[in-house]
């Protein structure tokens, strides 16, 4: 099993920055990738970014490319989401997830979510 704890959300003005953290614990050596998703009020959860554990490759949704960077601290088993030039439409609950391998196949674990509010 893998457990995730997110932190770093808050209220920021448009154009500002925030950094979210997602700390993984448990069987972290089984992690395949860690992702960030977000869910705006009244909308479905959407993909934001992925960090591939094996080759450190990152992937981004088109809506955040150039403004958001996903990175990892190996020693802390923590993934960060650095968000710059924030817009009101970036408002939502941000969820961290980890895809990891088990004896019965791949599984996904989700964090509890952290609120990000961008005021105009």
CSV table of N, CA and C in Angstrom, one decimal, residues 1-105:
chain,number,residue,atom,x,y,z
A,1,UNK,N,0.8,-1.2,0.0
A,1,UNK,CA,0.0,0.0,0.0
A,1,UNK,C,0.9,1.3,0.0
A,2,UNK,N,0.3,2.3,-0.6
A,2,UNK,CA,0.9,3.6,-0.6
A,2,UNK,C,0.0,4.6,0.0
A,3,UNK,N,0.5,5.5,0.8
A,3,UNK,CA,-0.3,6.5,1.4
A,3,UNK,C,0.2,7.9,1.0
A,4,UNK,N,-0.8,8.8,0.8
A,4,UNK,CA,-0.4,10.1,0.3
A,4,UNK,C,-1.0,11.2,1.2
A,5,UNK,N,-0.2,12.2,1.4
A,5,UNK,CA,-0.6,13.4,2.2
A,5,UNK,C,-0.2,14.7,1.4
A,6,UNK,N,-1.3,15.5,1.1
A,6,UNK,CA,-1.1,16.7,0.3
A,6,UNK,C,-1.0,17.9,1.3
A,7,UNK,N,-0.4,18.9,0.8
A,7,UNK,CA,-0.3,20.2,1.5
A,7,UNK,C,0.0,21.3,0.6
A,8,UNK,N,-0.2,22.6,1.0
A,8,UNK,CA,0.2,23.7,0.3
A,8,UNK,C,-0.9,24.5,-0.4
A,9,UNK,N,-2.1,24.1,-0.3
A,9,UNK,CA,-3.2,24.9,-1.0
A,9,UNK,C,-3.4,26.2,-0.2
A,10,UNK,N,-4.3,27.0,-0.8
A,10,UNK,CA,-4.6,28.3,-0.1
A,10,UNK,C,-5.2,29.3,-1.1
A,11,UNK,N,-5.3,30.5,-0.7
A,11,UNK,CA,-5.9,31.6,-1.4
A,11,UNK,C,-4.8,32.5,-2.0
A,12,UNK,N,-4.9,32.7,-3.3
A,12,UNK,CA,-3.9,33.6,-3.9
A,12,UNK,C,-4.5,34.4,-5.0
A,13,UNK,N,-4.0,35.6,-5.2
A,13,UNK,CA,-4.5,36.5,-6.2
A,13,UNK,C,-4.1,36.0,-7.6
A,14,UNK,N,-4.8,36.4,-8.6
A,14,UNK,CA,-4.5,36.0,-10.0
A,14,UNK,C,-3.1,36.6,-10.3
A,15,UNK,N,-2.3,35.7,-11.0
A,15,UNK,CA,-0.9,36.1,-11.3
A,15,UNK,C,0.1,35.6,-10.3
A,16,UNK,N,-0.4,35.2,-9.1
A,16,UNK,CA,0.4,34.7,-8.1
A,16,UNK,C,0.8,33.2,-8.3
A,17,UNK,N,1.5,32.7,-7.2
A,17,UNK,CA,2.1,31.4,-7.3
A,17,UNK,C,1.7,30.6,-6.0
A,18,UNK,N,1.7,29.3,-6.2
A,18,UNK,CA,1.5,28.4,-5.1
A,18,UNK,C,2.3,27.1,-5.4
A,19,UNK,N,2.8,26.5,-4.3
A,19,UNK,CA,3.4,25.2,-4.5
A,19,UNK,C,2.7,24.1,-3.6
A,20,UNK,N,2.2,23.1,-4.3
A,20,UNK,CA,1.6,22.0,-3.6
A,20,UNK,C,2.6,20.9,-3.4
A,21,UNK,N,2.4,20.2,-2.3
A,21,UNK,CA,3.3,19.0,-2.0
A,21,UNK,C,2.4,17.8,-1.8
A,22,UNK,N,3.0,16.6,-2.2
A,22,UNK,CA,2.3,15.4,-2.0
A,22,UNK,C,3.4,14.4,-1.5
A,23,UNK,N,3.3,14.0,-0.2
A,23,UNK,CA,4.3,13.1,0.3
A,23,UNK,C,3.8,11.7,0.3
A,24,UNK,N,4.5,10.8,-0.2
A,24,UNK,CA,4.2,9.4,-0.3
A,24,UNK,C,4.9,8.6,0.8
A,25,UNK,N,4.2,7.6,1.4
A,25,UNK,CA,4.8,6.7,2.4
A,25,UNK,C,4.3,5.3,2.1
A,26,UNK,N,4.8,4.4,2.9
A,26,UNK,CA,4.5,3.0,2.7
A,26,UNK,C,5.4,2.4,1.6
A,27,UNK,N,4.8,1.6,0.7
A,27,UNK,CA,5.6,0.8,-0.3
A,27,UNK,C,6.0,1.7,-1.4
A,28,UNK,N,6.7,2.8,-1.2
A,28,UNK,CA,7.0,3.8,-2.2
A,28,UNK,C,7.8,3.2,-3.4
A,29,UNK,N,8.5,2.1,-3.1
A,29,UNK,CA,9.4,1.5,-4.2
A,29,UNK,C,8.5,0.9,-5.3
A,30,UNK,N,7.2,0.8,-5.0
A,30,UNK,CA,6.3,0.2,-6.0
A,30,UNK,C,5.6,1.3,-6.9
A,31,UNK,N,5.9,2.5,-6.6
A,31,UNK,CA,5.3,3.6,-7.4
A,31,UNK,C,5.7,3.6,-8.8
A,32,UNK,N,4.8,3.8,-9.7
A,32,UNK,CA,5.1,3.9,-11.1
A,32,UNK,C,5.0,5.3,-11.6
A,33,UNK,N,4.0,6.0,-11.1
A,33,UNK,CA,3.9,7.5,-11.5
A,33,UNK,C,3.1,8.2,-10.4
A,34,UNK,N,3.3,9.5,-10.3
A,34,UNK,CA,2.4,10.3,-9.4
A,34,UNK,C,1.8,11.4,-10.2
A,35,UNK,N,0.6,11.7,-10.0
A,35,UNK,CA,-0.2,12.6,-10.8
A,35,UNK,C,-0.8,13.7,-9.9
A,36,UNK,N,-1.1,14.8,-10.5
A,36,UNK,CA,-2.0,15.8,-9.9
A,36,UNK,C,-3.3,15.9,-10.8
A,37,UNK,N,-4.4,15.9,-10.1
A,37,UNK,CA,-5.7,16.2,-10.8
A,37,UNK,C,-6.3,17.4,-10.1
A,38,UNK,N,-7.3,18.0,-10.7
A,38,UNK,CA,-8.1,19.0,-10.0
A,38,UNK,C,-9.5,18.9,-10.4
A,39,UNK,N,-10.3,19.4,-9.5
A,39,UNK,CA,-11.8,19.4,-9.7
A,39,UNK,C,-12.3,20.8,-9.3
A,40,UNK,N,-12.8,21.5,-10.3
A,40,UNK,CA,-13.5,22.8,-10.1
A,40,UNK,C,-14.9,22.6,-9.7
A,41,UNK,N,-15.5,23.5,-9.0
A,41,UNK,CA,-16.9,23.4,-8.6
A,41,UNK,C,-17.8,23.1,-9.8
A,42,UNK,N,-18.6,22.1,-9.6
A,42,UNK,CA,-19.6,21.7,-10.7
A,42,UNK,C,-19.0,21.1,-11.9
A,43,UNK,N,-17.7,20.7,-11.9
A,43,UNK,CA,-17.0,20.1,-13.0
A,43,UNK,C,-16.4,18.8,-12.6
A,44,UNK,N,-16.1,18.0,-13.6
A,44,UNK,CA,-15.5,16.7,-13.4
A,44,UNK,C,-14.0,16.9,-13.1
A,45,UNK,N,-13.4,15.9,-12.4
A,45,UNK,CA,-12.0,15.9,-12.1
A,45,UNK,C,-11.2,15.8,-13.4
A,46,UNK,N,-10.2,16.6,-13.5
A,46,UNK,CA,-9.4,16.6,-14.7
A,46,UNK,C,-7.9,16.5,-14.4
A,47,UNK,N,-7.2,15.9,-15.3
A,47,UNK,CA,-5.7,15.7,-15.2
A,47,UNK,C,-5.0,17.0,-15.3
A,48,UNK,N,-4.0,17.1,-14.5
A,48,UNK,CA,-3.1,18.3,-14.5
A,48,UNK,C,-1.7,18.0,-14.9
A,49,UNK,N,-1.1,17.0,-14.2
A,49,UNK,CA,0.3,16.7,-14.5
A,49,UNK,C,0.7,15.3,-14.0
A,50,UNK,N,1.7,14.7,-14.6
A,50,UNK,CA,2.2,13.4,-14.2
A,50,UNK,C,3.7,13.5,-14.1
A,51,UNK,N,4.2,12.8,-13.1
A,51,UNK,CA,5.7,12.5,-13.0
A,51,UNK,C,5.9,11.0,-13.0
A,52,UNK,N,6.7,10.6,-14.1
A,52,UNK,CA,7.0,9.2,-14.2
A,52,UNK,C,8.1,8.8,-13.3
A,53,UNK,N,7.9,7.8,-12.4
A,53,UNK,CA,8.9,7.5,-11.4
A,53,UNK,C,10.2,6.9,-12.0
A,54,UNK,N,10.0,6.1,-13.1
A,54,UNK,CA,11.2,5.4,-13.6
A,54,UNK,C,12.2,6.2,-14.3
A,55,UNK,N,11.6,7.1,-15.2
A,55,UNK,CA,12.5,7.9,-16.0
A,55,UNK,C,12.4,9.4,-15.8
A,56,UNK,N,11.7,9.8,-14.7
A,56,UNK,CA,11.6,11.2,-14.4
A,56,UNK,C,11.0,12.1,-15.5
A,57,UNK,N,10.2,11.5,-16.3
A,57,UNK,CA,9.5,12.3,-17.4
A,57,UNK,C,8.3,12.9,-16.8
A,58,UNK,N,8.0,14.1,-17.3
A,58,UNK,CA,6.8,14.8,-16.8
A,58,UNK,C,5.8,15.1,-18.0
A,59,UNK,N,4.6,15.1,-17.7
A,59,UNK,CA,3.5,15.3,-18.7
A,59,UNK,C,2.5,16.4,-18.1
A,60,UNK,N,2.0,17.2,-19.0
A,60,UNK,CA,1.1,18.2,-18.6
A,60,UNK,C,-0.2,18.3,-19.4
A,61,UNK,N,-1.2,18.8,-18.8
A,61,UNK,CA,-2.4,19.1,-19.6
A,61,UNK,C,-2.1,20.4,-20.3
A,62,UNK,N,-2.7,20.5,-21.5
A,62,UNK,CA,-2.5,21.7,-22.3
A,62,UNK,C,-2.8,23.0,-21.6
A,63,UNK,N,-3.8,23.0,-20.8
A,63,UNK,CA,-4.3,24.2,-20.1
A,63,UNK,C,-3.3,24.7,-19.1
A,64,UNK,N,-2.3,23.9,-18.7
A,64,UNK,CA,-1.3,24.4,-17.7
A,64,UNK,C,0.1,24.4,-18.2
A,65,UNK,N,0.3,24.0,-19.4
A,65,UNK,CA,1.7,24.0,-19.9
A,65,UNK,C,2.3,25.4,-19.9
A,66,UNK,N,3.5,25.5,-19.4
A,66,UNK,CA,4.2,26.7,-19.4
A,66,UNK,C,4.0,27.5,-18.1
A,67,UNK,N,3.0,27.0,-17.3
A,67,UNK,CA,2.7,27.7,-16.0
A,67,UNK,C,2.9,26.9,-14.8
A,68,UNK,N,2.9,25.6,-15.0
A,68,UNK,CA,3.0,24.6,-13.9
A,68,UNK,C,4.1,23.6,-14.1
A,69,UNK,N,4.8,23.3,-13.0
A,69,UNK,CA,5.9,22.4,-13.1
A,69,UNK,C,5.8,21.3,-12.0
A,70,UNK,N,5.8,20.1,-12.4
A,70,UNK,CA,5.8,19.0,-11.5
A,70,UNK,C,7.2,18.4,-11.3
A,71,UNK,N,7.6,18.2,-10.1
A,71,UNK,CA,8.9,17.7,-9.8
A,71,UNK,C,8.9,16.8,-8.6
A,72,UNK,N,10.0,16.1,-8.3
A,72,UNK,CA,10.1,15.1,-7.3
A,72,UNK,C,11.4,15.3,-6.4
A,73,UNK,N,11.2,15.1,-5.1
A,73,UNK,CA,12.3,15.0,-4.2
A,73,UNK,C,12.4,13.5,-3.9
A,74,UNK,N,13.4,12.9,-4.4
A,74,UNK,CA,13.6,11.4,-4.2
A,74,UNK,C,13.8,11.1,-2.8
A,75,UNK,N,14.6,11.8,-2.1
A,75,UNK,CA,14.9,11.5,-0.7
A,75,UNK,C,13.6,11.6,0.2
A,76,UNK,N,12.7,12.5,-0.2
A,76,UNK,CA,11.5,12.7,0.7
A,76,UNK,C,10.3,11.9,0.1
A,77,UNK,N,10.5,11.3,-1.0
A,77,UNK,CA,9.3,10.6,-1.7
A,77,UNK,C,8.2,11.6,-1.9
A,78,UNK,N,8.5,12.8,-2.3
A,78,UNK,CA,7.5,13.9,-2.4
A,78,UNK,C,7.5,14.4,-3.8
A,79,UNK,N,6.3,14.7,-4.3
A,79,UNK,CA,6.1,15.3,-5.5
A,79,UNK,C,5.6,16.7,-5.3
A,80,UNK,N,6.1,17.7,-6.0
A,80,UNK,CA,5.6,19.0,-5.9
A,80,UNK,C,4.9,19.5,-7.2
A,81,UNK,N,4.0,20.4,-7.0
A,81,UNK,CA,3.4,21.1,-8.1
A,81,UNK,C,3.6,22.6,-8.0
A,82,UNK,N,4.5,23.1,-8.7
A,82,UNK,CA,4.8,24.6,-8.7
A,82,UNK,C,3.8,25.2,-9.7
A,83,UNK,N,3.0,26.1,-9.2
A,83,UNK,CA,2.0,26.7,-10.0
A,83,UNK,C,2.2,28.2,-10.1
A,84,UNK,N,2.5,28.7,-11.3
A,84,UNK,CA,2.8,30.1,-11.5
A,84,UNK,C,1.7,30.8,-12.4
A,85,UNK,N,1.7,32.1,-12.4
A,85,UNK,CA,0.8,32.8,-13.2
A,85,UNK,C,-0.6,32.3,-13.1
A,86,UNK,N,-1.1,32.1,-11.9
A,86,UNK,CA,-2.3,31.5,-11.6
A,86,UNK,C,-3.5,32.3,-12.1
A,87,UNK,N,-4.5,31.6,-12.6
A,87,UNK,CA,-5.7,32.2,-13.1
A,87,UNK,C,-6.9,31.8,-12.2
A,88,UNK,N,-8.0,32.6,-12.3
A,88,UNK,CA,-9.2,32.2,-11.5
A,88,UNK,C,-9.7,30.8,-11.9
A,89,UNK,N,-9.5,30.5,-13.2
A,89,UNK,CA,-10.0,29.1,-13.6
A,89,UNK,C,-9.1,28.0,-13.1
A,90,UNK,N,-8.0,28.3,-12.4
A,90,UNK,CA,-7.2,27.3,-11.8
A,90,UNK,C,-7.8,26.9,-10.4
A,91,UNK,N,-8.8,27.6,-10.0
A,91,UNK,CA,-9.5,27.3,-8.7
A,91,UNK,C,-10.1,25.9,-8.7
A,92,UNK,N,-9.9,25.2,-7.6
A,92,UNK,CA,-10.5,23.9,-7.4
A,92,UNK,C,-9.8,23.1,-6.3
A,93,UNK,N,-10.2,21.9,-6.1
A,93,UNK,CA,-9.6,21.0,-5.2
A,93,UNK,C,-8.5,20.2,-6.0
A,94,UNK,N,-7.3,20.2,-5.5
A,94,UNK,CA,-6.2,19.5,-6.2
A,94,UNK,C,-5.9,18.2,-5.5
A,95,UNK,N,-6.0,17.2,-6.2
A,95,UNK,CA,-5.7,15.8,-5.7
A,95,UNK,C,-4.5,15.2,-6.2
A,96,UNK,N,-3.7,14.6,-5.4
A,96,UNK,CA,-2.5,13.9,-5.7
A,96,UNK,C,-2.9,12.4,-5.9
A,97,UNK,N,-2.4,11.7,-6.8
A,97,UNK,CA,-2.6,10.3,-6.9
A,97,UNK,C,-1.3,9.6,-7.3
A,98,UNK,N,-1.2,8.3,-6.9
A,98,UNK,CA,-0.1,7.5,-7.2
A,98,UNK,C,-0.5,6.2,-7.8
A,99,UNK,N,0.1,5.9,-8.9
A,99,UNK,CA,-0.1,4.6,-9.5
A,99,UNK,C,1.0,3.7,-9.1
A,100,UNK,N,0.7,2.5,-8.5
A,100,UNK,CA,1.7,1.7,-8.0
A,100,UNK,C,1.4,0.2,-8.3
A,101,UNK,N,2.4,-0.6,-8.2
A,101,UNK,CA,2.3,-2.0,-8.6
A,101,UNK,C,2.1,-2.8,-7.4
A,102,UNK,N,1.2,-3.8,-7.5
A,102,UNK,CA,0.9,-4.8,-6.4
A,102,UNK,C,1.0,-6.2,-7.0
A,103,UNK,N,1.0,-7.2,-6.1
A,103,UNK,CA,1.0,-8.5,-6.6
A,103,UNK,C,-0.1,-8.9,-7.5
A,104,UNK,N,-1.2,-8.2,-7.4
A,104,UNK,CA,-2.4,-8.5,-8.2
A,104,UNK,C,-2.6,-7.5,-9.3
A,105,UNK,N,-1.7,-6.6,-9.5
A,105,UNK,CA,-1.8,-5.7,-10.6
A,105,UNK,C,-1.6,-4.3,-10.2
